[in-house]
Amino acid sequence: MRHDFQLSIITLLGACAVFGITPFAVFRFLTGNVMAGVTDLLILASICAAVVYAWLTGDNRRAGFCLAVFACTGGVMVATLLGDEGLFWLFPALVTSFFLASPILAVVVNSLALAALMIDGSAFDSHEQMLSFVTTCIVVSSCAYIFARRNEHQRERLERLATHDPLTGVKNRRAMEEEMQAAVANHIRNDMPYALIIFDLDHFKRINDAYGHARGDEALVECTDLVRRCTRRSDQLFRFGGEEFVLLMPGVQASGIQAVAENLRHKVASELQTPTGPITASFGVSCLQPGDDAESWLARADDALYEAKSRGRNQVVIRLLPAEPTPGSGIAGSPASDQRIPG
C-alpha cells in the first residue's frame, strides 16, 4: 500500500465505509427497519467486493470506479428509504468519488446520482429543500473536483520527477530497473526477445574540462535527441548515470542487434561534434537469454561496454553469453566487434 497510492485509497476508504456503515446496519435491524438494514448490508458487500477485487487483480482503476458507483448508488437508496435522515449519507459518497475515480468519471457518477434522486423526489419534503440540497451537493462536488485535479497534477509531477532525468528528459535508473524487470517477466511469459545496449560517451570529462559543463550538458541533450530519432517508439532510452545511457529494445533478435548498434555508433560519431572534433561512444550489447534476470542481463552488457573501452573506445562489443568472449573479426569500415552466439 505504501507504493500504490490508488490501492491505499481504495483500501482505506473501504475500511472507513465498513466501520462507518456497520453500526447503522445493526441499528436498522434492531429498530425493525429491515429494508434499510438490508440496503446497508448490500452496500457493505459491494464495497468489500471492490476492495478484494483490487487486491487480487491489481486493477485499481476499475475497482475504484465500481466503488464510487456503489457508494453513490447506496447513498441514493438510503436517502430514498429514509428521507431527510438519509440525505446526509450522500455527501461523503460524492466526495470520495473523486478519490476513487478520475475527476471526469466522478463528475458523471455524482451527476447521475443527483439526477436519480431528483427524478424520484421522495427523499425531499419540498421543491425548496430539493433545490437547496442539490445546490449544496454541486458546491461540494465542485470543490472536490478542483482538489482532485490539483492532486492528480501534483502526483503526475512527482512521478515524473521520480522516474525521469531532469536534464535530458529521458527515464532514469530507477525507471530502467522497473522496465527491465517487466521485460524479463514478459520474456518468460511470451518468449518476447529483448536487447539491451549500454553506451558511454568517450572521454567526456575532456569536453567538460575544455568547454565547460554547460557544453557538456548540451552534448548529453543532443545525444539523447539523436538516439530518439534513430530508434523506434517502442524502444526505451534511460540515463544510467553521468554520460552513460541504456537503450532497451523489445522484439530485437540477436541476429539483428549488431547492425542496430553499429548504426548508432556511426550516427553518434558523425553527428555529435565539438569545436575540435567528433564525439564518439563505446557500446556494450547483450540480448536477454533464458535464465537471465535483470541483474545478470545488465551485468553482461556492462561487461561488454568495459571491454569496448579497453579495446580503444568507439567500439561495439556484443556479449550474448556470460563467458568471456573470443576476439572476432572486424567489420569493414568500422572498429572491431566481438560477438558470442550460442553454437
Short mmCIF file of the C-alpha atoms (twelve columns), coordinates in Angstrom:
data_MODEL
# 
_entry.id   MODEL 
# 
loop_
_atom_site.group_PDB 
_atom_site.id 
_atom_site.type_symbol 
_atom_site.label_atom_id 
_atom_site.label_alt_id 
_atom_site.label_comp_id 
_atom_site.label_asym_id 
_atom_site.label_seq_id 
_atom_site.Cartn_x 
_atom_site.Cartn_y 
_atom_site.Cartn_z 
_atom_site.pdbx_PDB_model_num 
ATOM 1   C CA . MET A 1   0.000   0.000   0.000   1 
ATOM 2   C CA . ARG A 2   2.928   2.372   0.590   1 
ATOM 3   C CA . HIS A 3   3.933   2.045   -3.067  1 
ATOM 4   C CA . ASP A 4   0.444   2.061   -4.632  1 
ATOM 5   C CA . PHE A 5   -1.455  5.288   -3.979  1 
ATOM 6   C CA . GLN A 6   -4.708  4.203   -5.617  1 
ATOM 7   C CA . LEU A 7   -4.804  0.855   -3.821  1 
ATOM 8   C CA . SER A 8   -4.184  2.544   -0.482  1 
ATOM 9   C CA . ILE A 9   -7.070  4.956   -1.111  1 
ATOM 10  C CA . ILE A 10  -9.405  2.112   -2.106  1 
ATOM 11  C CA . THR A 11  -8.448  0.081   0.964   1 
ATOM 12  C CA . LEU A 12  -8.633  2.930   3.474   1 
ATOM 13  C CA . LEU A 13  -11.938 4.280   2.180   1 
ATOM 14  C CA . GLY A 14  -13.318 0.748   2.075   1 
ATOM 15  C CA . ALA A 15  -12.301 0.258   5.715   1 
ATOM 16  C CA . CYS A 16  -13.887 3.596   6.688   1 
ATOM 17  C CA . ALA A 17  -17.097 2.578   4.938   1 
ATOM 18  C CA . VAL A 18  -17.195 -0.770  6.722   1 
ATOM 19  C CA . PHE A 19  -16.617 0.719   10.173  1 
ATOM 20  C CA . GLY A 20  -18.963 3.616   9.456   1 
ATOM 21  C CA . ILE A 21  -21.902 1.725   7.950   1 
ATOM 22  C CA . THR A 22  -21.894 -1.479  10.027  1 
ATOM 23  C CA . PRO A 23  -23.205 0.118   13.254  1 
ATOM 24  C CA . PHE A 24  -26.072 1.713   11.330  1 
ATOM 25  C CA . ALA A 25  -26.916 -1.572  9.620   1 
ATOM 26  C CA . VAL A 26  -27.146 -3.250  13.021  1 
ATOM 27  C CA . PHE A 27  -29.244 -0.362  14.329  1 
ATOM 28  C CA . ARG A 28  -31.679 -0.659  11.379  1 
ATOM 29  C CA . PHE A 29  -32.334 -4.319  12.120  1 
ATOM 30  C CA . LEU A 30  -32.707 -3.716  15.872  1 
ATOM 31  C CA . THR A 31  -35.294 -0.983  15.246  1 
ATOM 32  C CA . GLY A 32  -37.225 -3.088  12.755  1 
ATOM 33  C CA . ASN A 33  -36.244 -1.188  9.619   1 
ATOM 34  C CA . VAL A 34  -35.337 -4.345  7.712   1 
ATOM 35  C CA . MET A 35  -35.318 -2.765  4.258   1 
ATOM 36  C CA . ALA A 36  -32.790 -0.100  5.274   1 
ATOM 37  C CA . GLY A 37  -30.712 -2.726  7.068   1 
ATOM 38  C CA . VAL A 38  -30.613 -4.950  4.003   1 
ATOM 39  C CA . THR A 39  -29.640 -1.935  1.875   1 
ATOM 40  C CA . ASP A 40  -26.740 -1.179  4.233   1 
ATOM 41  C CA . LEU A 41  -25.580 -4.805  4.016   1 
ATOM 42  C CA . LEU A 42  -25.725 -4.730  0.219   1 
ATOM 43  C CA . ILE A 43  -23.634 -1.556  0.199   1 
ATOM 44  C CA . LEU A 44  -21.104 -3.155  2.555   1 
ATOM 45  C CA . ALA A 45  -20.900 -6.329  0.454   1 
ATOM 46  C CA . SER A 46  -20.371 -4.312  -2.751  1 
ATOM 47  C CA . ILE A 47  -17.636 -2.195  -1.163  1 
ATOM 48  C CA . CYS A 48  -15.831 -5.259  0.227   1 
ATOM 49  C CA . ALA A 49  -16.074 -6.998  -3.155  1 
ATOM 50  C CA . ALA A 50  -14.489 -3.997  -4.899  1 
ATOM 51  C CA . VAL A 51  -11.627 -3.849  -2.369  1 
ATOM 52  C CA . VAL A 52  -10.955 -7.592  -2.666  1 
ATOM 53  C CA . TYR A 53  -11.047 -7.319  -6.482  1 
ATOM 54  C CA . ALA A 54  -8.436  -4.540  -6.362  1 
ATOM 55  C CA . TRP A 55  -6.111  -6.609  -4.168  1 
ATOM 56  C CA . LEU A 56  -6.479  -9.780  -6.241  1 
ATOM 57  C CA . THR A 57  -6.207  -8.285  -9.730  1 
ATOM 58  C CA . GLY A 58  -4.327  -5.009  -9.292  1 
ATOM 59  C CA . ASP A 59  -6.974  -3.345  -11.489 1 
ATOM 60  C CA . ASN A 60  -7.275  -0.264  -9.293  1 
ATOM 61  C CA . ARG A 61  -8.912  1.886   -11.956 1 
ATOM 62  C CA . ARG A 62  -11.896 -0.405  -12.448 1 
ATOM 63  C CA . ALA A 63  -12.174 -1.217  -8.746  1 
ATOM 64  C CA . GLY A 64  -12.141 2.474   -7.818  1 
ATOM 65  C CA . PHE A 65  -14.802 3.319   -10.375 1 
ATOM 66  C CA . CYS A 66  -17.042 0.479   -9.156  1 
ATOM 67  C CA . LEU A 67  -16.521 1.575   -5.561  1 
ATOM 68  C CA . ALA A 68  -17.587 5.129   -6.457  1 
ATOM 69  C CA . VAL A 69  -20.694 3.797   -8.225  1 
ATOM 70  C CA . PHE A 70  -21.572 1.551   -5.256  1 
ATOM 71  C CA . ALA A 71  -21.140 4.395   -2.767  1 
ATOM 72  C CA . CYS A 72  -23.277 6.872   -4.715  1 
ATOM 73  C CA . THR A 73  -25.926 4.282   -5.533  1 
ATOM 74  C CA . GLY A 74  -26.073 3.296   -1.876  1 
ATOM 75  C CA . GLY A 75  -26.386 6.928   -0.858  1 
ATOM 76  C CA . VAL A 76  -29.313 7.430   -3.231  1 
ATOM 77  C CA . MET A 77  -31.031 4.256   -1.979  1 
ATOM 78  C CA . VAL A 78  -30.631 5.220   1.692   1 
ATOM 79  C CA . ALA A 79  -31.898 8.754   1.013   1 
ATOM 80  C CA . THR A 80  -34.909 7.364   -0.845  1 
ATOM 81  C CA . LEU A 81  -35.747 4.961   2.001   1 
ATOM 82  C CA . LEU A 82  -35.100 7.289   4.967   1 
ATOM 83  C CA . GLY A 83  -35.826 10.749  3.559   1 
ATOM 84  C CA . ASP A 84  -34.214 13.687  5.395   1 
ATOM 85  C CA . GLU A 85  -32.252 11.383  7.670   1 
ATOM 86  C CA . GLY A 86  -30.704 9.531   4.740   1 
ATOM 87  C CA . LEU A 87  -29.798 12.559  2.614   1 
ATOM 88  C CA . PHE A 88  -26.675 13.241  4.653   1 
ATOM 89  C CA . TRP A 89  -25.145 9.912   3.539   1 
ATOM 90  C CA . LEU A 90  -24.815 11.191  0.008   1 
ATOM 91  C CA . PHE A 91  -22.255 13.865  0.915   1 
ATOM 92  C CA . PRO A 92  -19.352 11.511  1.810   1 
ATOM 93  C CA . ALA A 93  -20.189 9.423   -1.261  1 
ATOM 94  C CA . LEU A 94  -19.943 12.493  -3.527  1 
ATOM 95  C CA . VAL A 95  -16.576 13.490  -2.073  1 
ATOM 96  C CA . THR A 96  -14.998 10.026  -2.108  1 
ATOM 97  C CA . SER A 97  -15.920 9.585   -5.780  1 
ATOM 98  C CA . PHE A 98  -13.103 11.981  -6.654  1 
ATOM 99  C CA . PHE A 99  -10.588 9.877   -4.700  1 
ATOM 100 C CA . LEU A 100 -11.697 6.612   -6.290  1 
ATOM 101 C CA . ALA A 101 -12.195 7.515   -9.959  1 
ATOM 102 C CA . SER A 102 -10.816 10.086  -12.378 1 
ATOM 103 C CA . PRO A 103 -12.269 13.585  -11.903 1 
ATOM 104 C CA . ILE A 104 -14.346 13.373  -15.100 1 
ATOM 105 C CA . LEU A 105 -15.821 9.974   -14.204 1 
ATOM 106 C CA . ALA A 106 -16.522 11.188  -10.668 1 
ATOM 107 C CA . VAL A 107 -18.480 14.145  -12.084 1 
ATOM 108 C CA . VAL A 108 -20.527 11.754  -14.225 1 
ATOM 109 C CA . VAL A 109 -21.242 9.384   -11.304 1 
ATOM 110 C CA . ASN A 110 -22.215 12.249  -8.980  1 
ATOM 111 C CA . SER A 111 -24.425 13.881  -11.610 1 
ATOM 112 C CA . LEU A 112 -26.294 10.630  -12.247 1 
ATOM 113 C CA . ALA A 113 -26.792 10.123  -8.508  1 
ATOM 114 C CA . LEU A 114 -28.242 13.613  -8.077  1 
ATOM 115 C CA . ALA A 115 -30.412 13.215  -11.185 1 
ATOM 116 C CA . ALA A 116 -31.827 9.926   -9.883  1 
ATOM 117 C CA . LEU A 117 -32.573 11.495  -6.509  1 
ATOM 118 C CA . MET A 118 -34.341 14.469  -8.117  1 
ATOM 119 C CA . ILE A 119 -36.372 12.343  -10.524 1 
ATOM 120 C CA . ASP A 120 -37.654 10.145  -7.708  1 
ATOM 121 C CA . GLY A 121 -38.196 13.125  -5.414  1 
ATOM 122 C CA . SER A 122 -39.474 11.084  -2.478  1 
ATOM 123 C CA . ALA A 123 -36.494 11.976  -0.312  1 
ATOM 124 C CA . PHE A 124 -37.474 15.689  -0.229  1 
ATOM 125 C CA . ASP A 125 -40.296 17.409  1.624   1 
ATOM 126 C CA . SER A 126 -40.471 20.332  -0.816  1 
ATOM 127 C CA . HIS A 127 -39.006 21.737  -4.005  1 
ATOM 128 C CA . GLU A 128 -37.154 24.347  -1.967  1 
ATOM 129 C CA . GLN A 129 -35.464 21.618  0.036   1 
ATOM 130 C CA . MET A 130 -34.576 19.776  -3.185  1 
ATOM 131 C CA . LEU A 131 -33.026 22.867  -4.761  1 
ATOM 132 C CA . SER A 132 -31.116 23.680  -1.576  1 
ATOM 133 C CA . PHE A 133 -29.767 20.134  -1.271  1 
ATOM 134 C CA . VAL A 134 -28.798 19.857  -4.941  1 
ATOM 135 C CA . THR A 135 -27.077 23.253  -4.848  1 
ATOM 136 C CA . THR A 136 -25.110 22.203  -1.777  1 
ATOM 137 C CA . CYS A 137 -24.105 18.934  -3.472  1 
ATOM 138 C CA . ILE A 138 -22.937 20.810  -6.566  1 
ATOM 139 C CA . VAL A 139 -20.786 23.143  -4.438  1 
ATOM 140 C CA . VAL A 140 -19.289 20.183  -2.546  1 
ATOM 141 C CA . SER A 141 -18.602 18.295  -5.793  1 
ATOM 142 C CA . SER A 142 -17.050 21.372  -7.404  1 
ATOM 143 C CA . CYS A 143 -14.637 21.849  -4.507  1 
ATOM 144 C CA . ALA A 144 -13.767 18.147  -4.541  1 
ATOM 145 C CA . TYR A 145 -13.238 18.298  -8.314  1 
ATOM 146 C CA . ILE A 146 -10.789 21.207  -8.009  1 
ATOM 147 C CA . PHE A 147 -8.884  19.421  -5.266  1 
ATOM 148 C CA . ALA A 148 -8.813  16.139  -7.230  1 
ATOM 149 C CA . ARG A 149 -7.491  17.831  -10.373 1 
ATOM 150 C CA . ARG A 150 -4.804  19.613  -8.393  1 
ATOM 151 C CA . ASN A 151 -3.857  16.424  -6.587  1 
ATOM 152 C CA . GLU A 152 -3.721  14.483  -9.869  1 
ATOM 153 C CA . HIS A 153 -1.448  17.119  -11.414 1 
ATOM 154 C CA . GLN A 154 0.888   17.123  -8.412  1 
ATOM 155 C CA . ARG A 155 1.066   13.322  -8.358  1 
ATOM 156 C CA . GLU A 156 1.946   13.221  -12.056 1 
ATOM 157 C CA . ARG A 157 4.716   15.770  -11.484 1 
ATOM 158 C CA . LEU A 158 6.111   13.808  -8.550  1 
ATOM 159 C CA . GLU A 159 6.025   10.571  -10.537 1 
ATOM 160 C CA . ARG A 160 7.858   12.233  -13.408 1 
ATOM 161 C CA . LEU A 161 10.473  13.709  -11.084 1 
ATOM 162 C CA . ALA A 162 10.996  10.265  -9.574  1 
ATOM 163 C CA . THR A 163 11.383  8.455   -12.905 1 
ATOM 164 C CA . HIS A 164 12.893  10.979  -15.350 1 
ATOM 165 C CA . ASP A 165 16.256  12.668  -15.674 1 
ATOM 166 C CA . PRO A 166 15.733  16.443  -15.331 1 
ATOM 167 C CA . LEU A 167 18.463  17.376  -17.846 1 
ATOM 168 C CA . THR A 168 17.727  15.120  -20.808 1 
ATOM 169 C CA . GLY A 169 14.078  14.265  -20.151 1 
ATOM 170 C CA . VAL A 170 14.666  10.530  -20.598 1 
ATOM 171 C CA . LYS A 171 13.850  7.993   -17.887 1 
ATOM 172 C CA . ASN A 172 16.327  7.451   -15.067 1 
ATOM 173 C CA . ARG A 173 17.955  4.416   -13.491 1 
ATOM 174 C CA . ARG A 174 15.041  3.722   -11.176 1 
ATOM 175 C CA . ALA A 175 12.619  3.534   -14.098 1 
ATOM 176 C CA . MET A 176 15.127  1.425   -16.035 1 
ATOM 177 C CA . GLU A 177 15.234  -1.210  -13.298 1 
ATOM 178 C CA . GLU A 178 11.434  -1.455  -13.277 1 
ATOM 179 C CA . GLU A 179 11.226  -1.721  -17.064 1 
ATOM 180 C CA . MET A 180 13.951  -4.362  -17.192 1 
ATOM 181 C CA . GLN A 181 12.139  -6.480  -14.615 1 
ATOM 182 C CA . ALA A 182 8.947   -6.135  -16.651 1 
ATOM 183 C CA . ALA A 183 10.871  -7.171  -19.786 1 
ATOM 184 C CA . VAL A 184 12.208  -10.290 -18.059 1 
ATOM 185 C CA . ALA A 185 8.688   -11.213 -16.922 1 
ATOM 186 C CA . ASN A 186 7.310   -10.657 -20.428 1 
ATOM 187 C CA . HIS A 187 10.115  -12.764 -21.908 1 
ATOM 188 C CA . ILE A 188 9.244   -15.641 -19.554 1 
ATOM 189 C CA . ARG A 189 5.514   -15.423 -20.332 1 
ATOM 190 C CA . ASN A 190 5.541   -14.705 -24.063 1 
ATOM 191 C CA . ASP A 191 9.104   -15.514 -25.198 1 
ATOM 192 C CA . MET A 192 9.468   -11.919 -26.395 1 
ATOM 193 C CA . PRO A 193 13.082  -11.172 -27.421 1 
ATOM 194 C CA . TYR A 194 14.780  -8.136  -25.892 1 
ATOM 195 C CA . ALA A 195 18.116  -6.444  -26.487 1 
ATOM 196 C CA . LEU A 196 19.984  -4.128  -24.151 1 
ATOM 197 C CA . ILE A 197 22.543  -1.552  -25.292 1 
ATOM 198 C CA . ILE A 198 24.709  0.370   -22.838 1 
ATOM 199 C CA . PHE A 199 26.725  3.180   -24.378 1 
ATOM 200 C CA . ASP A 200 29.064  5.715   -22.881 1 
ATOM 201 C CA . LEU A 201 30.382  8.910   -24.474 1 
ATOM 202 C CA . ASP A 202 34.150  8.592   -24.838 1 
ATOM 203 C CA . HIS A 203 36.473  10.977  -22.958 1 
ATOM 204 C CA . PHE A 204 33.510  13.037  -21.803 1 
ATOM 205 C CA . LYS A 205 35.495  14.604  -18.973 1 
ATOM 206 C CA . ARG A 206 37.705  16.265  -21.565 1 
ATOM 207 C CA . ILE A 207 34.668  18.023  -23.025 1 
ATOM 208 C CA . ASN A 208 33.706  19.373  -19.605 1 
ATOM 209 C CA . ASP A 209 37.281  20.441  -18.869 1 
ATOM 210 C CA . ALA A 210 37.857  22.090  -22.242 1 
ATOM 211 C CA . TYR A 211 34.487  23.736  -22.917 1 
ATOM 212 C CA . GLY A 212 32.723  23.804  -19.556 1 
ATOM 213 C CA . HIS A 213 29.895  21.810  -18.043 1 
ATOM 214 C CA . ALA A 214 27.280  23.784  -19.956 1 
ATOM 215 C CA . ARG A 215 28.669  22.472  -23.250 1 
ATOM 216 C CA . GLY A 216 28.849  19.005  -21.741 1 
ATOM 217 C CA . ASP A 217 25.161  19.200  -20.788 1 
ATOM 218 C CA . GLU A 218 24.315  20.320  -24.316 1 
ATOM 219 C CA . ALA A 219 26.163  17.294  -25.691 1 
ATOM 220 C CA . LEU A 220 24.144  14.967  -23.458 1 
ATOM 221 C CA . VAL A 221 20.870  16.521  -24.622 1 
ATOM 222 C CA . GLU A 222 21.973  16.351  -28.264 1 
ATOM 223 C CA . CYS A 223 22.919  12.700  -27.779 1 
ATOM 224 C CA . THR A 224 19.510  11.742  -26.374 1 
ATOM 225 C CA . ASP A 225 17.741  13.603  -29.181 1 
ATOM 226 C CA . LEU A 226 19.888  11.798  -31.737 1 
ATOM 227 C CA . VAL A 227 19.205  8.353   -30.267 1 
ATOM 228 C CA . ARG A 228 15.477  9.043   -30.104 1 
ATOM 229 C CA . ARG A 229 15.443  9.971   -33.784 1 
ATOM 230 C CA . CYS A 230 17.316  6.804   -34.732 1 
ATOM 231 C CA . THR A 231 15.231  4.343   -32.710 1 
ATOM 232 C CA . ARG A 232 11.643  3.156   -32.635 1 
ATOM 233 C CA . ARG A 233 8.880   4.456   -30.396 1 
ATOM 234 C CA . SER A 234 8.792   1.123   -28.589 1 
ATOM 235 C CA . ASP A 235 12.486  1.432   -27.665 1 
ATOM 236 C CA . GLN A 236 13.158  2.999   -24.277 1 
ATOM 237 C CA . LEU A 237 16.143  5.218   -23.509 1 
ATOM 238 C CA . PHE A 238 17.422  5.716   -19.958 1 
ATOM 239 C CA . ARG A 239 20.176  7.833   -18.476 1 
ATOM 240 C CA . PHE A 240 22.149  5.350   -16.396 1 
ATOM 241 C CA . GLY A 241 24.412  7.944   -14.856 1 
ATOM 242 C CA . GLY A 242 26.729  10.743  -15.978 1 
ATOM 243 C CA . GLU A 243 27.434  10.255  -19.683 1 
ATOM 244 C CA . GLU A 244 26.220  6.636   -19.694 1 
ATOM 245 C CA . PHE A 245 22.917  5.607   -21.268 1 
ATOM 246 C CA . VAL A 246 20.908  2.396   -21.615 1 
ATOM 247 C CA . LEU A 247 18.658  1.505   -24.535 1 
ATOM 248 C CA . LEU A 248 16.049  -1.226  -24.015 1 
ATOM 249 C CA . MET A 249 14.792  -2.649  -27.308 1 
ATOM 250 C CA . PRO A 250 11.870  -5.113  -27.389 1 
ATOM 251 C CA . GLY A 251 11.407  -7.507  -30.295 1 
ATOM 252 C CA . VAL A 252 15.051  -7.358  -31.433 1 
ATOM 253 C CA . GLN A 253 16.748  -10.682 -32.165 1 
ATOM 254 C CA . ALA A 254 20.437  -11.412 -31.602 1 
ATOM 255 C CA . SER A 255 20.916  -11.665 -35.352 1 
ATOM 256 C CA . GLY A 256 19.914  -8.029  -35.897 1 
ATOM 257 C CA . ILE A 257 21.297  -6.240  -32.872 1 
ATOM 258 C CA . GLN A 258 24.820  -5.765  -34.259 1 
ATOM 259 C CA . ALA A 259 23.572  -3.709  -37.206 1 
ATOM 260 C CA . VAL A 260 21.468  -1.586  -34.856 1 
ATOM 261 C CA . ALA A 261 24.359  -0.898  -32.504 1 
ATOM 262 C CA . GLU A 262 26.793  -0.152  -35.325 1 
ATOM 263 C CA . ASN A 263 24.326  2.279   -36.869 1 
ATOM 264 C CA . LEU A 264 24.001  4.125   -33.546 1 
ATOM 265 C CA . ARG A 265 27.788  4.212   -33.124 1 
ATOM 266 C CA . HIS A 266 28.177  5.670   -36.604 1 
ATOM 267 C CA . LYS A 267 25.410  8.254   -36.047 1 
ATOM 268 C CA . VAL A 268 26.958  9.460   -32.796 1 
ATOM 269 C CA . ALA A 269 30.444  9.742   -34.307 1 
ATOM 270 C CA . SER A 270 29.217  11.593  -37.391 1 
ATOM 271 C CA . GLU A 271 26.625  13.957  -35.867 1 
ATOM 272 C CA . LEU A 272 27.842  14.831  -32.364 1 
ATOM 273 C CA . GLN A 273 30.583  17.433  -32.642 1 
ATOM 274 C CA . THR A 274 32.785  19.667  -30.509 1 
ATOM 275 C CA . PRO A 275 34.823  22.594  -31.859 1 
ATOM 276 C CA . THR A 276 37.851  20.306  -32.080 1 
ATOM 277 C CA . GLY A 277 36.261  17.149  -33.454 1 
ATOM 278 C CA . PRO A 278 33.569  14.496  -33.166 1 
ATOM 279 C CA . ILE A 279 32.227  12.892  -30.015 1 
ATOM 280 C CA . THR A 280 32.363  9.106   -30.093 1 
ATOM 281 C CA . ALA A 281 30.773  6.453   -27.914 1 
ATOM 282 C CA . SER A 282 31.517  2.902   -26.818 1 
ATOM 283 C CA . PHE A 283 28.752  0.300   -26.887 1 
ATOM 284 C CA . GLY A 284 28.125  -2.849  -24.857 1 
ATOM 285 C CA . VAL A 285 25.295  -5.058  -26.081 1 
ATOM 286 C CA . SER A 286 23.512  -8.075  -24.650 1 
ATOM 287 C CA . CYS A 287 20.343  -9.961  -25.542 1 
ATOM 288 C CA . LEU A 288 18.024  -11.411 -22.922 1 
ATOM 289 C CA . GLN A 289 18.636  -15.153 -22.572 1 
ATOM 290 C CA . PRO A 290 16.622  -17.919 -20.861 1 
ATOM 291 C CA . GLY A 291 17.514  -17.974 -17.177 1 
ATOM 292 C CA . ASP A 292 18.521  -14.313 -17.095 1 
ATOM 293 C CA . ASP A 293 17.267  -11.896 -14.502 1 
ATOM 294 C CA . ALA A 294 17.563  -8.129  -14.769 1 
ATOM 295 C CA . GLU A 295 20.844  -8.036  -12.835 1 
ATOM 296 C CA . SER A 296 22.666  -10.678 -14.864 1 
ATOM 297 C CA . TRP A 297 21.401  -9.237  -18.135 1 
ATOM 298 C CA . LEU A 298 22.591  -5.736  -17.236 1 
ATOM 299 C CA . ALA A 299 25.914  -7.010  -15.881 1 
ATOM 300 C CA . ARG A 300 26.647  -8.814  -19.168 1 
ATOM 301 C CA . ALA A 301 26.008  -5.675  -21.198 1 
ATOM 302 C CA . ASP A 302 28.117  -3.649  -18.763 1 
ATOM 303 C CA . ASP A 303 30.994  -6.136  -19.141 1 
ATOM 304 C CA . ALA A 304 30.746  -5.730  -22.904 1 
ATOM 305 C CA . LEU A 305 30.911  -1.936  -22.540 1 
ATOM 306 C CA . TYR A 306 34.004  -2.234  -20.342 1 
ATOM 307 C CA . GLU A 307 35.656  -4.387  -22.985 1 
ATOM 308 C CA . ALA A 308 34.752  -1.911  -25.731 1 
ATOM 309 C CA . LYS A 309 36.501  0.829   -23.757 1 
ATOM 310 C CA . SER A 310 39.531  -1.334  -23.026 1 
ATOM 311 C CA . ARG A 311 39.935  -2.006  -26.755 1 
ATOM 312 C CA . GLY A 312 40.312  1.675   -27.512 1 
ATOM 313 C CA . ARG A 313 36.741  3.067   -27.397 1 
ATOM 314 C CA . ASN A 314 34.401  3.868   -30.300 1 
ATOM 315 C CA . GLN A 315 33.689  0.126   -30.399 1 
ATOM 316 C CA . VAL A 316 30.694  -2.205  -30.327 1 
ATOM 317 C CA . VAL A 317 31.071  -5.380  -28.272 1 
ATOM 318 C CA . ILE A 318 28.208  -7.867  -28.130 1 
ATOM 319 C CA . ARG A 319 28.056  -10.323 -25.253 1 
ATOM 320 C CA . LEU A 320 25.295  -12.914 -25.523 1 
ATOM 321 C CA . LEU A 321 26.765  -15.408 -23.064 1 
ATOM 322 C CA . PRO A 322 28.259  -14.800 -19.623 1 
ATOM 323 C CA . ALA A 323 31.545  -16.471 -20.667 1 
ATOM 324 C CA . GLU A 324 34.494  -14.356 -21.772 1 
ATOM 325 C CA . PRO A 325 34.215  -13.506 -25.479 1 
ATOM 326 C CA . THR A 326 36.796  -14.575 -28.013 1 
ATOM 327 C CA . PRO A 327 38.313  -11.998 -30.376 1 
ATOM 328 C CA . GLY A 328 36.242  -11.627 -33.544 1 
ATOM 329 C CA . SER A 329 36.969  -10.184 -36.893 1 
ATOM 330 C CA . GLY A 330 36.367  -6.511  -37.505 1 
ATOM 331 C CA . ILE A 331 33.632  -5.165  -39.720 1 
ATOM 332 C CA . ALA A 332 34.760  -3.374  -42.798 1 
ATOM 333 C CA . GLY A 333 34.830  0.382   -42.296 1 
ATOM 334 C CA . SER A 334 34.223  0.209   -38.534 1 
ATOM 335 C CA . PRO A 335 36.049  -0.815  -35.363 1 
ATOM 336 C CA . ALA A 336 36.116  -4.499  -34.489 1 
ATOM 337 C CA . SER A 337 33.054  -6.014  -32.841 1 
ATOM 338 C CA . ASP A 338 33.000  -9.119  -30.677 1 
ATOM 339 C CA . GLN A 339 30.028  -11.449 -30.650 1 
ATOM 340 C CA . ARG A 340 29.474  -14.761 -28.941 1 
ATOM 341 C CA . ILE A 341 26.473  -16.569 -30.381 1 
ATOM 342 C CA . PRO A 342 25.359  -19.912 -28.937 1 
ATOM 343 C CA . GLY A 343 26.562  -22.712 -31.180 1 
# 
